Short mmCIF file of C-alpha atoms and ligand atoms in Angstrom, two decimals:
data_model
loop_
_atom_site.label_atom_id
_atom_site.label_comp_id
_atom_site.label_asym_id
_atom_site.label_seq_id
_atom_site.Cartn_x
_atom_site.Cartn_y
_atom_site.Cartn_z
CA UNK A 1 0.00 0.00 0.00
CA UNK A 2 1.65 3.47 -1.01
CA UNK A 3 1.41 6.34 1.59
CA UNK A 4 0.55 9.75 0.18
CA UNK A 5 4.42 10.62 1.05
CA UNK A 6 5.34 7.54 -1.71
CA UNK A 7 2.14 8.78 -3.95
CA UNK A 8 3.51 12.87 -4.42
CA UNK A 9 7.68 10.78 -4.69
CA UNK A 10 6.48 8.55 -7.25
CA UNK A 11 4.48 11.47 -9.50
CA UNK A 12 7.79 14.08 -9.18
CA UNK A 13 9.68 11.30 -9.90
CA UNK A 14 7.62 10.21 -13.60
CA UNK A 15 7.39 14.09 -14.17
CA UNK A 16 11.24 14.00 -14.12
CA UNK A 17 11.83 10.81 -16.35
CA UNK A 18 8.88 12.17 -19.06
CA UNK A 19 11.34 15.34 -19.48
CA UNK A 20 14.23 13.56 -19.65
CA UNK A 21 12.49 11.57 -22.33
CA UNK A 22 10.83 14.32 -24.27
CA UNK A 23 14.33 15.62 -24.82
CA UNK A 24 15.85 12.41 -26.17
CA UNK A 25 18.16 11.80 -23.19
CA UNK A 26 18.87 8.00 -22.72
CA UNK A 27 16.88 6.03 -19.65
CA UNK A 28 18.52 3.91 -16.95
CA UNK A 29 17.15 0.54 -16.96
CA UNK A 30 15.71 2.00 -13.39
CA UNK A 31 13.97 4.52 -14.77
CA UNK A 32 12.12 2.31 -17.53
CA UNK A 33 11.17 -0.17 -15.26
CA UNK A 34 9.88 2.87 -12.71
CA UNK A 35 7.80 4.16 -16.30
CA UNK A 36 6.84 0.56 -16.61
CA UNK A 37 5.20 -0.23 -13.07
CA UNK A 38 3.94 3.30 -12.18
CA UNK A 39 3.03 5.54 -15.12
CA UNK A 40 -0.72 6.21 -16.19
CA UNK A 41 -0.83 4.76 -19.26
CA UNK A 42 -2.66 8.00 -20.49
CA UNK A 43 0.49 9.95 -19.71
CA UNK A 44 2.51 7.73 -21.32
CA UNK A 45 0.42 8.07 -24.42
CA UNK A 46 0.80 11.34 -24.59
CA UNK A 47 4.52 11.67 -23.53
CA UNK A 48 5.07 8.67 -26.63
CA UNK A 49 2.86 11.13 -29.18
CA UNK A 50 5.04 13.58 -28.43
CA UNK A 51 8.21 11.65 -29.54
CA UNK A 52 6.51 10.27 -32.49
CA UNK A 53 5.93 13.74 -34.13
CA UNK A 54 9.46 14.33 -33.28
CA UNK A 55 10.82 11.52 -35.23
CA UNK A 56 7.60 11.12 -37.89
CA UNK A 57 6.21 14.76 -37.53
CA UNK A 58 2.63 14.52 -39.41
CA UNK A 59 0.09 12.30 -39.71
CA UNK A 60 0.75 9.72 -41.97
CA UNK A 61 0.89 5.83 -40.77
CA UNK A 62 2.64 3.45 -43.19
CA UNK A 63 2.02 0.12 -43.92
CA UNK A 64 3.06 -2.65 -46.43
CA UNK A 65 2.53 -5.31 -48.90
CA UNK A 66 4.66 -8.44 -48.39
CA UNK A 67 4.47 -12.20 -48.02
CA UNK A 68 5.90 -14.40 -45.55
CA UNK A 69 7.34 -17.96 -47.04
CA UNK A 70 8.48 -20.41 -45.06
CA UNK A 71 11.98 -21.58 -46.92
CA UNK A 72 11.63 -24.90 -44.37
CA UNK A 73 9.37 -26.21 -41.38
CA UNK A 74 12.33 -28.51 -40.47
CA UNK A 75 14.04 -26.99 -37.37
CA UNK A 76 16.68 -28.20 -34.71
CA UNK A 77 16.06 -25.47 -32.35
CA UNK A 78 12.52 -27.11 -31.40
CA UNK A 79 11.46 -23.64 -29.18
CA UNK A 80 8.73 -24.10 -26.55
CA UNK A 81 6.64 -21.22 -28.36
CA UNK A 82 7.11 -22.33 -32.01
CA UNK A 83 4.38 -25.11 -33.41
CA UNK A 84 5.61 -24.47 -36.72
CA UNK A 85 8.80 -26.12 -36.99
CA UNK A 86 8.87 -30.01 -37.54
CA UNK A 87 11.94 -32.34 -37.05
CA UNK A 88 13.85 -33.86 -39.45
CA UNK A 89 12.48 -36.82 -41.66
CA UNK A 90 8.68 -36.03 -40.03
CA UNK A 91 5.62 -36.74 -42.32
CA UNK A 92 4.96 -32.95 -43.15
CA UNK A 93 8.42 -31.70 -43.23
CA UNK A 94 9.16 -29.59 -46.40
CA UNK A 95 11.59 -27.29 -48.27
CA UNK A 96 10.06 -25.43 -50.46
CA UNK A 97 10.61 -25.85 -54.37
CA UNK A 98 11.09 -22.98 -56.99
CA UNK A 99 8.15 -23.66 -58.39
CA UNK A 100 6.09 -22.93 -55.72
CA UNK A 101 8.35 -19.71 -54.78
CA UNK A 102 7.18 -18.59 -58.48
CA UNK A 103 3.72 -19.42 -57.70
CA UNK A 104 3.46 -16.99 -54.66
CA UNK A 105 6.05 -14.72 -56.07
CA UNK A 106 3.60 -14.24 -58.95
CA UNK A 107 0.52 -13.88 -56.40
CA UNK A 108 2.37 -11.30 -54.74
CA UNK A 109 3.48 -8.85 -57.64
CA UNK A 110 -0.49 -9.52 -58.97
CA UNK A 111 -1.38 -7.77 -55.87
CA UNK A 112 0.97 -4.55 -56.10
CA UNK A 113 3.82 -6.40 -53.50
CA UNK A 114 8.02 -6.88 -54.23
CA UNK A 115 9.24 -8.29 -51.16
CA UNK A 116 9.45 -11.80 -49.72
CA UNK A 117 9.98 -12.11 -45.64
CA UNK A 118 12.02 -15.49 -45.80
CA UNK A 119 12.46 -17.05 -42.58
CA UNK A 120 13.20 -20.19 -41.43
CA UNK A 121 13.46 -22.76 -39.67
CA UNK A 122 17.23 -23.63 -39.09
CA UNK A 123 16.96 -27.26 -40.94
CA UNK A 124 20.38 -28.49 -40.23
CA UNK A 125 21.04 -29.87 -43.59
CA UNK A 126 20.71 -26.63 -45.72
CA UNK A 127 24.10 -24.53 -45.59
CA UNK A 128 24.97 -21.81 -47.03
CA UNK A 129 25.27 -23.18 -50.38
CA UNK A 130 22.00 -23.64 -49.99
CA UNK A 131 20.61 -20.01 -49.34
CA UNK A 132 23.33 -18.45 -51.65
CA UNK A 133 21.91 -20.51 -54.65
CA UNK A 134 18.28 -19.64 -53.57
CA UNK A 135 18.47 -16.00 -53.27
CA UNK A 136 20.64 -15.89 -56.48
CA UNK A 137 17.54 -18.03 -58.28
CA UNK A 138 15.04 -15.55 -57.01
CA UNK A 139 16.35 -12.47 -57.81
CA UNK A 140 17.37 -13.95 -61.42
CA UNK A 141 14.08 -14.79 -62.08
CA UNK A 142 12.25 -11.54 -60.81
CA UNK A 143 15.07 -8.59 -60.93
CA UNK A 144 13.08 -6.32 -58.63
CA UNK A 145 11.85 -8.67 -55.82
CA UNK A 146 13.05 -7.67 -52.53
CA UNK A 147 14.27 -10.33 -49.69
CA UNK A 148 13.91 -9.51 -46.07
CA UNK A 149 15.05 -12.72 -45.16
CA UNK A 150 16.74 -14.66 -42.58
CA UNK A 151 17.67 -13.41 -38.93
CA UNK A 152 20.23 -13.06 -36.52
CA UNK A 153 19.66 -17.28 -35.70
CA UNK A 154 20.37 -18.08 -38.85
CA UNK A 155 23.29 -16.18 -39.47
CA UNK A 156 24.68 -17.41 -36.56
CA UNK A 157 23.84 -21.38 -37.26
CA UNK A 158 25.26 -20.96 -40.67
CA UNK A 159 28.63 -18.93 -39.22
CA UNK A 160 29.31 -21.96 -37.11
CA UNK A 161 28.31 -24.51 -40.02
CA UNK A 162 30.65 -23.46 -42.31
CA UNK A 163 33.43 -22.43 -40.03
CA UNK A 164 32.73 -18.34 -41.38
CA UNK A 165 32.38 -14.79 -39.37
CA UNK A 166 29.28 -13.27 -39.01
CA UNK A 167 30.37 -10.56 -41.27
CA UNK A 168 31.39 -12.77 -43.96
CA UNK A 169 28.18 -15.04 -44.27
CA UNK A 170 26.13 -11.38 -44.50
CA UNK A 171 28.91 -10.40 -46.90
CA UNK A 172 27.57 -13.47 -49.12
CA UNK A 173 23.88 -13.30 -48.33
CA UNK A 174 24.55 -9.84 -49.74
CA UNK A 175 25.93 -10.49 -52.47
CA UNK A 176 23.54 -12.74 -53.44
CA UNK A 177 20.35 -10.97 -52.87
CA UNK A 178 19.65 -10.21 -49.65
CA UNK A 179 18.08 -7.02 -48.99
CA UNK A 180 17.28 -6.48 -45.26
CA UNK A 181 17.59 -8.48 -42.39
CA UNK A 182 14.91 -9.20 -39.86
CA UNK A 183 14.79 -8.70 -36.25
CA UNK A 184 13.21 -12.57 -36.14
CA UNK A 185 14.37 -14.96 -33.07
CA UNK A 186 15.06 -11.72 -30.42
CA UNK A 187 12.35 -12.80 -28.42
CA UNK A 188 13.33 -11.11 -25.36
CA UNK A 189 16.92 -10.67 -25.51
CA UNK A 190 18.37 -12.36 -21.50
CA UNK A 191 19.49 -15.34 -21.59
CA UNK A 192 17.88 -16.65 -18.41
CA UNK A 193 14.82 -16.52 -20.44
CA UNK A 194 16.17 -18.32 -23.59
CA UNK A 195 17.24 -20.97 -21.75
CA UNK A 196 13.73 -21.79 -21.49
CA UNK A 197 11.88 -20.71 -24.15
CA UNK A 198 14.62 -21.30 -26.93
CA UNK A 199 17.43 -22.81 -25.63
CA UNK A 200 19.34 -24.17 -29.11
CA UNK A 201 19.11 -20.61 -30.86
CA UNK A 202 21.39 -18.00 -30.66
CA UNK A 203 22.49 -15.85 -27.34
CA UNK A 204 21.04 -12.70 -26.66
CA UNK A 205 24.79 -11.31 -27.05
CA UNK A 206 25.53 -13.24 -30.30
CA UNK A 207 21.76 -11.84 -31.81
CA UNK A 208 23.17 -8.41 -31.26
CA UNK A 209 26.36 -9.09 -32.49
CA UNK A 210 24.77 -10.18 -35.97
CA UNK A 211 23.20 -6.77 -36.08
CA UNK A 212 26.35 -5.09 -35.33
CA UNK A 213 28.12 -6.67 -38.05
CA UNK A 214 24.95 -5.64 -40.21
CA UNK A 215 25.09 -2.59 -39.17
CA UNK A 216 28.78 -2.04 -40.17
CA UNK A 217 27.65 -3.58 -43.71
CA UNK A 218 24.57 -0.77 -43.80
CA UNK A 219 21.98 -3.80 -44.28
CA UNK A 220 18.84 -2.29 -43.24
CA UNK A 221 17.57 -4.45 -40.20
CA UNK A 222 14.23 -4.75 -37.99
CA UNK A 223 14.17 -5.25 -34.24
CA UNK A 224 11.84 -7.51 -32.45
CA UNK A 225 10.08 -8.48 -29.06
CA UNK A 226 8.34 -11.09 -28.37
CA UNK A 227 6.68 -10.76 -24.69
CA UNK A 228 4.34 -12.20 -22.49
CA UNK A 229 5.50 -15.60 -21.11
CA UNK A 230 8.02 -16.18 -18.91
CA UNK A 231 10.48 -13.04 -19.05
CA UNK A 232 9.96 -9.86 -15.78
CA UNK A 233 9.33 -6.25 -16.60
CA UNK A 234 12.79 -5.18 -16.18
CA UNK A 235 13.91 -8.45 -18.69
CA UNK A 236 11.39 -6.50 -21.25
CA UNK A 237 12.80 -3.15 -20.26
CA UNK A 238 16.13 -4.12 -20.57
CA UNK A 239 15.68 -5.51 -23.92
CA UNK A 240 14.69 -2.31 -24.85
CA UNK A 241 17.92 -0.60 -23.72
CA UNK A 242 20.07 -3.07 -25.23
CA UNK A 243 18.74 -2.26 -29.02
CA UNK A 244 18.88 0.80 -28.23
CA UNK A 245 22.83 0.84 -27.03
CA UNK A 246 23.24 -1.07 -30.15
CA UNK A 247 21.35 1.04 -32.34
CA UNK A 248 23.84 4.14 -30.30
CA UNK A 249 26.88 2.36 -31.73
CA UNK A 250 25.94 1.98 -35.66
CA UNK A 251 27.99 3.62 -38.16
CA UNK A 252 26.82 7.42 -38.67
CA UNK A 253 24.93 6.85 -42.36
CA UNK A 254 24.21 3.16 -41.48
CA UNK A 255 20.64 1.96 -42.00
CA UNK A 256 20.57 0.22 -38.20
CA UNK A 257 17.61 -0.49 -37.09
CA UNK A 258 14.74 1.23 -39.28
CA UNK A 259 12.15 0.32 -36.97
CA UNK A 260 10.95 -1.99 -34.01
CA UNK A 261 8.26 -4.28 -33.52
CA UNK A 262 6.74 -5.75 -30.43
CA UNK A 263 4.29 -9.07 -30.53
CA UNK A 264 2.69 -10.76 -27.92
CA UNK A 265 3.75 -14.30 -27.03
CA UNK A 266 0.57 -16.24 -28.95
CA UNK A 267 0.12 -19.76 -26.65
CA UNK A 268 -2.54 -21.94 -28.15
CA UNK A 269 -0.81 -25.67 -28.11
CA UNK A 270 2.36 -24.61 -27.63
CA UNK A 271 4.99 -27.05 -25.50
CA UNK A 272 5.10 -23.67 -23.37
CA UNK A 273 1.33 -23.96 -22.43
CA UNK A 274 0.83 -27.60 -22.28
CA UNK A 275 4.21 -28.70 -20.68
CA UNK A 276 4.89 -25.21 -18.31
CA UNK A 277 1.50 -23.80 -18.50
CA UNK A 278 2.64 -20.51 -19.48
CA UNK A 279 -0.30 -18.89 -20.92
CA UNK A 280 0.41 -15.18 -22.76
CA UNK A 281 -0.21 -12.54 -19.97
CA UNK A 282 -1.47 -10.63 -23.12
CA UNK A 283 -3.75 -8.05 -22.65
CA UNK A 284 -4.74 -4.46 -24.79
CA UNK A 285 -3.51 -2.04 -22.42
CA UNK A 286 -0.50 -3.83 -21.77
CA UNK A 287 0.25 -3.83 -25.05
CA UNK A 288 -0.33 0.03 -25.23
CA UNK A 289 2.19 0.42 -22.15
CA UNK A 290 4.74 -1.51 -24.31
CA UNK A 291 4.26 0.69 -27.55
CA UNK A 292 4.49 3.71 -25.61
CA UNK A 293 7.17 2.75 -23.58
CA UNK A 294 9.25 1.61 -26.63
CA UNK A 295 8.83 4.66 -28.55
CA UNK A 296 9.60 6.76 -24.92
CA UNK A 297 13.35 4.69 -24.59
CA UNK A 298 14.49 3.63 -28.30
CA UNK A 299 15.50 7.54 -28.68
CA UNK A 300 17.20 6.26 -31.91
CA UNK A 301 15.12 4.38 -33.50
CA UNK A 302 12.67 6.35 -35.74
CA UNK A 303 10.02 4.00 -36.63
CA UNK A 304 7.11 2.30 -34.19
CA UNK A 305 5.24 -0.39 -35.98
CA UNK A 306 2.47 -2.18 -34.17
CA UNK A 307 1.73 -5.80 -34.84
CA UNK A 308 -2.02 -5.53 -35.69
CA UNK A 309 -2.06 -8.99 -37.15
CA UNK A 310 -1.51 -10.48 -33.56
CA UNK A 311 -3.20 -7.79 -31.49
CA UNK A 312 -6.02 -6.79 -33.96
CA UNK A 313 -8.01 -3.73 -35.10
CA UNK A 314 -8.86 -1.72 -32.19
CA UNK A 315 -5.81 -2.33 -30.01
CA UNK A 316 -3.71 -1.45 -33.20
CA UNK A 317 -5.72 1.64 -34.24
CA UNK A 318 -5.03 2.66 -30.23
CA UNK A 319 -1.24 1.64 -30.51
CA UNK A 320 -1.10 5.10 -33.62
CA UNK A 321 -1.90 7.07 -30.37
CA UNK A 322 0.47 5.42 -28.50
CA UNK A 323 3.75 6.35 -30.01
CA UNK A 324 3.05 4.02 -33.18
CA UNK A 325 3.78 5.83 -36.78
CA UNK A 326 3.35 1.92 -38.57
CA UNK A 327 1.17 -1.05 -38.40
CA UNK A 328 2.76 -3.40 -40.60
CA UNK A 329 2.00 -5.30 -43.21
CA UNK A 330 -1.05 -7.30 -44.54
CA UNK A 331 1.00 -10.10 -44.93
CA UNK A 332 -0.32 -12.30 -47.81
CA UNK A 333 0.99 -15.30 -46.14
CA UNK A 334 2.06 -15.85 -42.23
CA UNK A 335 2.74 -19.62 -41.09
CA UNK A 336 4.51 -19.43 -37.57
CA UNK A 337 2.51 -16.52 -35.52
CA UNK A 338 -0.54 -18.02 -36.85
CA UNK A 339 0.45 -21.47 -36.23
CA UNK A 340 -0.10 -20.59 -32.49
CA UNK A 341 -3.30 -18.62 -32.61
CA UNK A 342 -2.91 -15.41 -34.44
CA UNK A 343 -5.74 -15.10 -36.36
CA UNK A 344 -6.09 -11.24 -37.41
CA UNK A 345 -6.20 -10.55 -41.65
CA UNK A 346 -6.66 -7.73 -43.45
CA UNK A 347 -6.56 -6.89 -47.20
CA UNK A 348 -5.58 -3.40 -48.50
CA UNK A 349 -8.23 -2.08 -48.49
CA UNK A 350 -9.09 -2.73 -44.64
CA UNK A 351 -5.82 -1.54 -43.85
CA UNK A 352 -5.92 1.46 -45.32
CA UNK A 353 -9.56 1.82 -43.53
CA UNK A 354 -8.13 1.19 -40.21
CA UNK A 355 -5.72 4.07 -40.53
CA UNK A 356 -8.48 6.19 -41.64
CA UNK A 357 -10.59 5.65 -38.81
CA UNK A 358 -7.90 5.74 -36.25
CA UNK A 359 -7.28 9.27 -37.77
CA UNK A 360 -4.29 8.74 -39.74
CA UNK A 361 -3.42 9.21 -43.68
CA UNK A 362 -2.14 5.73 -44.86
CA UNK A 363 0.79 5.98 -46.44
CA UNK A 364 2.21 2.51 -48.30
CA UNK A 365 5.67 2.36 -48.20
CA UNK A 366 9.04 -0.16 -49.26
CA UNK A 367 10.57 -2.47 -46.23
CA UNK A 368 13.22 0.79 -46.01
CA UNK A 369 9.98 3.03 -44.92
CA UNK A 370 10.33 4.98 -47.91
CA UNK A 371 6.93 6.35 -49.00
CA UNK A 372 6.04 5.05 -52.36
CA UNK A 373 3.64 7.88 -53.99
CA UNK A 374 3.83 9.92 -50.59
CA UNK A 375 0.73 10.83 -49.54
CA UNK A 376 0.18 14.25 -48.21
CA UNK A 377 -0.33 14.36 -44.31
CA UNK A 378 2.25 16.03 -43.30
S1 LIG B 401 10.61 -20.10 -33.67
FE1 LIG B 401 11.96 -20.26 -35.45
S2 LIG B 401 13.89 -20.99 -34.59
FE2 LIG B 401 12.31 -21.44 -33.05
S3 LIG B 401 11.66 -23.52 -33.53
FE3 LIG B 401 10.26 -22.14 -34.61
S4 LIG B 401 11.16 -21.98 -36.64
FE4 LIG B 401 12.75 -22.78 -35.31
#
């Protein structure tokens, strides 16, 4: 029970961290956490709006057209919050073929998109051979596609496969197609917590040491969270600091991290639920909280993109008053959130509707958040 003595400490004290905020100054992991437990979410709302129009001044929201294909449901790393990923020799394991690449590639460019989000899983018997070839195929056969493909995982499984540094496997990726690499398999970034949730993938400190060496390469790159199982509010605050550190030490012109993404942990059947019981402490307003406390300590990182396919309409039309400037894309195709019970769709049209009503002018842009045709809301 606070006393009114702890009440008037705790309100000076927020008023002080909102205006070190407001002017960009860099949060202790103390003062986050101290946001995190005892802020109104109202005035967090409006302290986030405030740094939104600093970074995105106007009032245009972006969103995309892209599909997600699955290169391989075959995965060693087997995490308790993934029902996608199949082991090796299983009935339904697959890789897919060209063919069918060409048969959503086609769907996709039908429907005004050019980029493919290529993720995994981490099939042990694919190499870097493998991916080089692939990417090579793909952008030989459609010139202007764009990859956002892979993730820090990956690049790390395929470093230690073939005996290479991070730097050099991007350096080939690269040069063989790879546009932008996604902020996939961060989940919350301690390692306490992926030793239980993901305990074969890649270290917190060797996921931001990919994006380091990505950085130094000036491959665009996402960052990720994926909350609400077993991590505490200072593991989710201090994930927060650490992209942001990162994103501190990028090279001056370097892409870094264009934007950042939070998701909630999505349970149904996952080895999580039924073997730990760890149901998503999802809710709306917690997921407001979390957009406005991202945009409030990544001072660096411009854009805000809520994940309306997992948190749906009116929580994501909220999030654009939250600190939010993007709400994704419509995804044409999404096997692995919605393997575990994220069921939210939306064609263009909806999308653009959704912005609309939440106030906003939608404006489509590329996986760099470039506007294509900007539209005029600022
Ligand atoms: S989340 Fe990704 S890395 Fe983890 S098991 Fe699923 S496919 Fe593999």
């Amino acid at each position: 029970m606070f006393t009114e003595y702890d009440i008037l400490f705790i309100t000076m004290d927020l008023q002080r961290i909102y205006k070190k905020a407001s002017g960009l100054i860099p949060l202790t992991v103390e003062e986050g956490v101290e946001l995190y437990m005892h802020a109104p979410v109202e005035e967090l709302m409006y302290v986030a709006n405030i740094l939104r129009q600093l970074h995105n001044p106007g009032n245009i929201t972006g969103w995309m057209i892209d599909r997600n294909v699955n290169i391989t449901n075959v995965c060693f790393s087997q995490c308790s919050f993934c029902n996608f990923c199949r082991k090796k020799g299983s009935e339904d394991a697959y890789i897919t073929s060209v063919e069918n690449y060409i048969k959503k590639i086609d769907e996709l460019f039908s429907l005004g998109g050019d980029q493919l989000l290529l993720q995994g899983g981490m099939n042990p018997e694919l190499g870097l051979a493998f991916y080089i070839d692939l990417f090579r195929t793909l952008k030989k056969l459609y010139p202007t596609l764009k990859l956002h493909a892979l993730g820090p995982p990956e690049v790390v499984f395929l470093a230690g496969k073939e005996g290479l540094s991070y730097c050099d496997v991007l350096k080939l990726l690269i040069e063989a197609g790879l546009d932008s690499l996604p902020g996939a398999g961060a989940e919350i970034l301690s390692d306490r917590v992926r030793r239980i949730v993901s305990p074969a993938k890649a270290t917190a400190d060797e996921w931001l040491d990919v994006m380091k060496e990505a950085h130094k390469l000036n491959l665009p790159t996402s960052a990720t969270m994926m909350y609400g199982h077993i991590e505490t509010i200072q593991e989710r605050v201090e994930h927060l600091i650490k992209l942001r550190d990162l994103q501190y030490q990028k090279p001056a012109e370097s892409y870094g991290f264009i934007t950042f993404i939070p998701w909630p942990f999505q349970d149904e059947g996952t080895a999580l639920l039924k073997k730990q019981g760890i149901r998503s402490s999802y809710n709306g307003p917690d997921y407001i909280r979390i957009i406005a406390i991202s945009r409030i300590i990544l001072n660096n990182i411009k854009n805000i993109q809520a994940s309306i396919l997992t948190v749906g309409r009116d929580i994501g039309m909220l999030s654009l008053h939250s600190g939010a400037n993007d709400l994704g894309s419509i995804m044409i195709e999404e096997n692995v959130v919605s393997s575990a019970g994220a069921t939210y769709r939306f064609n263009a049209q909806e999308m653009q509707s959704i912005i609309k009503e939440a106030g906003f002018v939608p404006g489509r842009r590329n996986q760099k958040y470039e506007f294509i045709n900007p539209p005029s809301g600022i």
